[in-house]
CSV table of C-alpha atoms in Angstrom, one decimal:
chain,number,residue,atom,x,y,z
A,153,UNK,CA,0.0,0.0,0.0
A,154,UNK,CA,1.3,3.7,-0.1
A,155,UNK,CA,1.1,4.7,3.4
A,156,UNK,CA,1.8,2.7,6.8
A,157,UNK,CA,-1.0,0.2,7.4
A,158,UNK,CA,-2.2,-0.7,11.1
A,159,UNK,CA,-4.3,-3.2,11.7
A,160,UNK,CA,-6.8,-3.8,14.0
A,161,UNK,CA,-8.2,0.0,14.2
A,162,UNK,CA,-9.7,-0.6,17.7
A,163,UNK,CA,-9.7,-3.5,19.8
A,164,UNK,CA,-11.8,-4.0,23.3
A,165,UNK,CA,-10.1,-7.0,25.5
A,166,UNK,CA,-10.5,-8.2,28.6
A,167,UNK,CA,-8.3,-7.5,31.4
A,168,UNK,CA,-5.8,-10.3,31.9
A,169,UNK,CA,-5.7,-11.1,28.0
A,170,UNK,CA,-2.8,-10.8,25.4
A,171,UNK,CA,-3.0,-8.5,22.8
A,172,UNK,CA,-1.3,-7.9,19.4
A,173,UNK,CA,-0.9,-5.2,17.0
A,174,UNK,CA,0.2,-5.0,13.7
A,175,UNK,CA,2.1,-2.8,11.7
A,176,UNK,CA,2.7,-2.7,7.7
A,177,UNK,CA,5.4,-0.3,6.8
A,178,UNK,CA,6.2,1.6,3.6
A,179,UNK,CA,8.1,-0.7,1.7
A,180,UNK,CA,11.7,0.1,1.8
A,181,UNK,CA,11.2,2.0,5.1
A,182,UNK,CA,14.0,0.5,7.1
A,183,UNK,CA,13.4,2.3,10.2
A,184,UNK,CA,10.0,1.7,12.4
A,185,UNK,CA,8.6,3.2,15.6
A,186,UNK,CA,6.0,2.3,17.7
A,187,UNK,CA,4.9,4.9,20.4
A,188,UNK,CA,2.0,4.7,22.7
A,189,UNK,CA,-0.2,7.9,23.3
A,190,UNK,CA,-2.4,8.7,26.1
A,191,UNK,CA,-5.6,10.9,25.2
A,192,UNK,CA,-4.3,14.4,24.9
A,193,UNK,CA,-0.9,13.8,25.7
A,194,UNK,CA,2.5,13.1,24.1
A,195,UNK,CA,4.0,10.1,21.9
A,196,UNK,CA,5.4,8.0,24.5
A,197,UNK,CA,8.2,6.1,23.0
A,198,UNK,CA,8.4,2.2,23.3
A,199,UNK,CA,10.7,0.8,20.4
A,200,UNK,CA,12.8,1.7,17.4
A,201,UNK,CA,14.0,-0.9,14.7
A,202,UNK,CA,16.5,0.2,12.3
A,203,UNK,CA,17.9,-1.8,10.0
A,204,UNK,CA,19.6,-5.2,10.7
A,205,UNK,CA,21.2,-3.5,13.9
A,206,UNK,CA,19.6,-4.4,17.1
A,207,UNK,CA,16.4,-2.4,18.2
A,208,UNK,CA,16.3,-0.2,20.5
A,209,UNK,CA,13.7,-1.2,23.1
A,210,UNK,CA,14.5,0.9,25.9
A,211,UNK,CA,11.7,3.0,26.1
A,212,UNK,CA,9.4,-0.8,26.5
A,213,UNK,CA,7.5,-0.1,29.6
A,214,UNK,CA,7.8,-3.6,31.2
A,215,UNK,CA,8.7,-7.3,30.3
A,216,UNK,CA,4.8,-7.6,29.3
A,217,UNK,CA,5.4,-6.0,26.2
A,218,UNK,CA,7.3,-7.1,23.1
A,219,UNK,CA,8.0,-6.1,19.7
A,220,UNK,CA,8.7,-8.1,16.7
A,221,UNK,CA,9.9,-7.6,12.9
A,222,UNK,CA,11.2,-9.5,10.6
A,223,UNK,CA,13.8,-7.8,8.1
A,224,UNK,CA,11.9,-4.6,6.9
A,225,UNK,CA,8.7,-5.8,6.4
A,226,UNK,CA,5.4,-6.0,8.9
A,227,UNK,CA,6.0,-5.8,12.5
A,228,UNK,CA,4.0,-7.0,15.7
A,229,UNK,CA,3.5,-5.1,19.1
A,230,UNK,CA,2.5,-7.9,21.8
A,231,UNK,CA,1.2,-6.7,25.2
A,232,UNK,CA,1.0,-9.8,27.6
A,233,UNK,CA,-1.6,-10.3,30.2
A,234,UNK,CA,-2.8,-6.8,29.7
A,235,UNK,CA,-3.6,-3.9,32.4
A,236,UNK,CA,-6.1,-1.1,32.5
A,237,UNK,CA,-3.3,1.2,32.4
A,238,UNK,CA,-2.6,-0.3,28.7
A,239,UNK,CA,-5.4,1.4,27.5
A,240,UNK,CA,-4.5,4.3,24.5
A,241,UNK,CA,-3.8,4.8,20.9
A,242,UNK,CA,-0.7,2.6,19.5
A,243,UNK,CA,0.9,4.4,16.8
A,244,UNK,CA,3.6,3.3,14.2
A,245,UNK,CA,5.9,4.8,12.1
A,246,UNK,CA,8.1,4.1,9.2
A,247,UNK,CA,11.0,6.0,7.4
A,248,UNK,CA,13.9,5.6,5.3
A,249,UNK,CA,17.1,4.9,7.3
A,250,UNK,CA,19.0,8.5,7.6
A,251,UNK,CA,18.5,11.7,6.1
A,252,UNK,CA,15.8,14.7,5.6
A,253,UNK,CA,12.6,12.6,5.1
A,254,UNK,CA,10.1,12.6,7.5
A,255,UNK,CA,8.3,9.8,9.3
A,256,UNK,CA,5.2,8.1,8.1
A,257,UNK,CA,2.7,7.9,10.6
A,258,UNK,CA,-0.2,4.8,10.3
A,259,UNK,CA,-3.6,5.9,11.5
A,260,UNK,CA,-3.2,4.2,15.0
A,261,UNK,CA,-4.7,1.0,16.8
A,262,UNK,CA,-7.1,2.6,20.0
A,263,UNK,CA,-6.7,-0.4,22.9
A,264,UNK,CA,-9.3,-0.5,25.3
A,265,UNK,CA,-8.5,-3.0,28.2
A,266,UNK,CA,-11.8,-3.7,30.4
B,261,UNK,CA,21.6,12.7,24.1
B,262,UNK,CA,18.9,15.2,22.4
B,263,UNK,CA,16.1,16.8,23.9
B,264,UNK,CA,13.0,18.8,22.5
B,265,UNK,CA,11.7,20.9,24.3
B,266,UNK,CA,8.5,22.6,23.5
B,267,UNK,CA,7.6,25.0,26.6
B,268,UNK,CA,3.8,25.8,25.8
B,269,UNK,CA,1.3,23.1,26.1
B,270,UNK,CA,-1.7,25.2,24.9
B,271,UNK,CA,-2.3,28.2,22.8
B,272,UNK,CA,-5.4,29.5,21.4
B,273,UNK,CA,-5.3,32.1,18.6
B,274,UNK,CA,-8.4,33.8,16.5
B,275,UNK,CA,-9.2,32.9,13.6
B,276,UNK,CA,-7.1,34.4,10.5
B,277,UNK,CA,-4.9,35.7,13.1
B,278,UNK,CA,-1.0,34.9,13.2
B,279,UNK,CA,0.3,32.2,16.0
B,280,UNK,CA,3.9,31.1,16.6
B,281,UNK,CA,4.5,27.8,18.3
B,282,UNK,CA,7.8,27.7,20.2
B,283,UNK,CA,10.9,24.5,20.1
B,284,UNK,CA,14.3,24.3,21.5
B,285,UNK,CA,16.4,21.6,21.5
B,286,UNK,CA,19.7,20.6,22.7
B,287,UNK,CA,22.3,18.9,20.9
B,288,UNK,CA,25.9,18.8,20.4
B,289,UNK,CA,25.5,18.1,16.5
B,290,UNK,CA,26.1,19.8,13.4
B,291,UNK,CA,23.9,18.5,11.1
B,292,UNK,CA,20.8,17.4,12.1
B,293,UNK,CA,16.9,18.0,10.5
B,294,UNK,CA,14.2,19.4,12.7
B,295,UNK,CA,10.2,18.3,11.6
B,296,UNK,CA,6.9,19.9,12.7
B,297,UNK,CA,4.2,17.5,12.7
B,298,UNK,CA,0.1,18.3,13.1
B,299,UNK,CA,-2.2,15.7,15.0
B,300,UNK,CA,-5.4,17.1,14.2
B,301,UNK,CA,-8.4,15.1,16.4
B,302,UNK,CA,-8.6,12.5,13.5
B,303,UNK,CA,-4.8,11.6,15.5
B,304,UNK,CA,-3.5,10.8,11.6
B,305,UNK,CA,0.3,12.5,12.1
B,306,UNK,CA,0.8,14.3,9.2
B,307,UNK,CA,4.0,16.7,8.8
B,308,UNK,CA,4.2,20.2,8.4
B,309,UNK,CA,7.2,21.4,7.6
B,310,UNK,CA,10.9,20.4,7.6
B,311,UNK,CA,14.4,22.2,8.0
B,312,UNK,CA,18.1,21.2,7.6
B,313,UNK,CA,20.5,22.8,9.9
B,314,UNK,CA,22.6,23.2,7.2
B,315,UNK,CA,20.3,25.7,5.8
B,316,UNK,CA,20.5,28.9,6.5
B,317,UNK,CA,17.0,30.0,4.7
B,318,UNK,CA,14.2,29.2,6.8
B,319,UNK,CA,11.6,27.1,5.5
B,320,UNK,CA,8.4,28.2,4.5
B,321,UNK,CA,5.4,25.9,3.2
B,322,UNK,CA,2.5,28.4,2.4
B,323,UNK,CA,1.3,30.1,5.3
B,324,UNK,CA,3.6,28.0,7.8
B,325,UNK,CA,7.2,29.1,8.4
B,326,UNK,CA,9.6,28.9,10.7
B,327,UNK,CA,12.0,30.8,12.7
B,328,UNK,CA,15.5,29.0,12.8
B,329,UNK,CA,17.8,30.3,14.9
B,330,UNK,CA,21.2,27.1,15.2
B,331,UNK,CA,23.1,29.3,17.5
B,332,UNK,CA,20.3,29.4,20.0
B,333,UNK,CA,18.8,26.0,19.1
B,334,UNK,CA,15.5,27.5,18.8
B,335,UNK,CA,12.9,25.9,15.9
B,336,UNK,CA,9.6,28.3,16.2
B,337,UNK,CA,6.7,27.6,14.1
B,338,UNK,CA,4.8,30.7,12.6
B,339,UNK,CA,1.3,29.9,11.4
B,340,UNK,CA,0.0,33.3,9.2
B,341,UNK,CA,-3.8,33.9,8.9
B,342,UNK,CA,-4.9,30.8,10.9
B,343,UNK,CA,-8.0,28.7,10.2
B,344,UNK,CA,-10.2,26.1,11.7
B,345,UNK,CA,-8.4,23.4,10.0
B,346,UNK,CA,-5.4,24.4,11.6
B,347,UNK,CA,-6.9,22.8,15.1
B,348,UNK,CA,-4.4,20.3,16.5
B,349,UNK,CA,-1.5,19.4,18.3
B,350,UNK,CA,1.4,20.2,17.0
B,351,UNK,CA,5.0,18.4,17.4
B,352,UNK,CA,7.9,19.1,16.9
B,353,UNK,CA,10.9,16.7,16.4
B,354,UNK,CA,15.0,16.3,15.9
B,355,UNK,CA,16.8,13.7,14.0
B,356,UNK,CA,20.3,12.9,13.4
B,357,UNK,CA,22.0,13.5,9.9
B,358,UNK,CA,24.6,10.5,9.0
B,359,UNK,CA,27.5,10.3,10.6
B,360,UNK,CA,30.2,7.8,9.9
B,361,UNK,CA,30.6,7.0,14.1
B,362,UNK,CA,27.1,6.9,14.5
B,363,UNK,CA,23.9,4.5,13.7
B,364,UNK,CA,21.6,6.0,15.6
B,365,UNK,CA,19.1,8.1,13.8
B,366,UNK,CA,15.4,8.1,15.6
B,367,UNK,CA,13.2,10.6,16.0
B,368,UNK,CA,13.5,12.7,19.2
B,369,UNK,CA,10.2,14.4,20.3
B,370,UNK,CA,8.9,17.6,21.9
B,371,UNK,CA,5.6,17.0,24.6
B,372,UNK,CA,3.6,19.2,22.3
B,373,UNK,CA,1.4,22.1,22.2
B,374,UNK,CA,-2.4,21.8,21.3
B,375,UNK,CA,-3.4,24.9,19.6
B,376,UNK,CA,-6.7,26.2,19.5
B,377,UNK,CA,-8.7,28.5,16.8
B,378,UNK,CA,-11.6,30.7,18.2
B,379,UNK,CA,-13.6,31.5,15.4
């Protein structure tokens, strides 16, 4: 597609239940973000992938969530036994590796835990 | 490491008025891009308006402009006769230019500033 694809748009779970997210870059975007944003605030950062270098996945909140992408194509955000506190938009990004371009945003996955 | 700082979380301007959003950063690099992004309620991220700090000409993209000042590593955001449309949050961000001792290039981000139009 031409723009970065996230999939599911909204998803309602149940407290206790893992959840995933998915995230379809621009093709040939080698770099991807995922950020988490509260209503009204700030993009909270969680994890970076550039490349084939490792990510960096210091801004993950806990050991309940992970992130996963295989070379530069589609990646996966997995939230483990998931909290209240989970509860916000998920938004990914994609851009080419270095240089003046900007960052391709994907319309965002709202999570509701309940 | 970088910082963005952007120092107003809300302004409200009237309609067709002018409104300048404020960023500083900090950095100890030469070359580097600095991004405005809009997050209008819709919450698609859509950019604005871009600058290299190699450039000395400030970049202008119809009626949004902004005022880059390297020395004082200041990155204001001028919005001329503003409009409804122009309702959202606005971002501001720093990345990296290539450097050969360096593989680090993500996005660094402001908290923000929601702006507001009063018709």
């Amino acid at each position: 597609g031409a723009g970065v694809s996230q999939s599911p748009s909204n998803k309602v779970t149940e407290k206790g239940k893992d959840v995933e997210l998915r995230c379809d870059p621009i093709s040939g975007h080698t770099a991807l973000y995922w950020y988490r944003q509260r209503l009204g605030q700030g993009l909270e950062f969680l994890i970076y992938f550039q490349g084939n270098s490792a990510p960096d996945k210091s801004g993950l909140p806990s050991d309940r969530f992970s992130a996963e992408r295989t070379g530069e194509s589609v990646s996966t955000l997995t939230i483990q036994r998931t909290q209240q506190e989970d509860s916000a938009v998920y938004l990914c990004a994609s851009s080419l590796l270095w240089g003046n371009t900007e960052a391709f945003f994907g319309q965002g996955t709202r999570l509701t835990v309940v | 490491a970088q910082t963005v700082t952007q120092s107003q979380p809300e302004m409200s301007v009237q309609e067709a008025e002018t409104v300048t959003l404020s960023c500083t950063y900090d950095t100890s690099e030469s070359d580097y891009y600095l991004f405005w992004y809009k997050q209008p309620p819709s919450r698609q991220m859509i950019l604005v308006i871009r600058q290299e700090a190699y450039k000395q000409q400030n970049a202008t993209e119809n009626r949004f402009s902004v005022n880059f000042q390297k020395a004082a590593k200041s990155f204001s955001l001028k919005i001329s006769d503003s409009q409804l449309g122009d309702a959202a949050m606005y971002f501001c961000a720093y990345r990296s230019a290539w450097r050969s001792d360096s593989s680090n290039y993500q996005l660094i981000w402001g908290a923000g500033t929601k702006l507001i139009i009063k018709p």
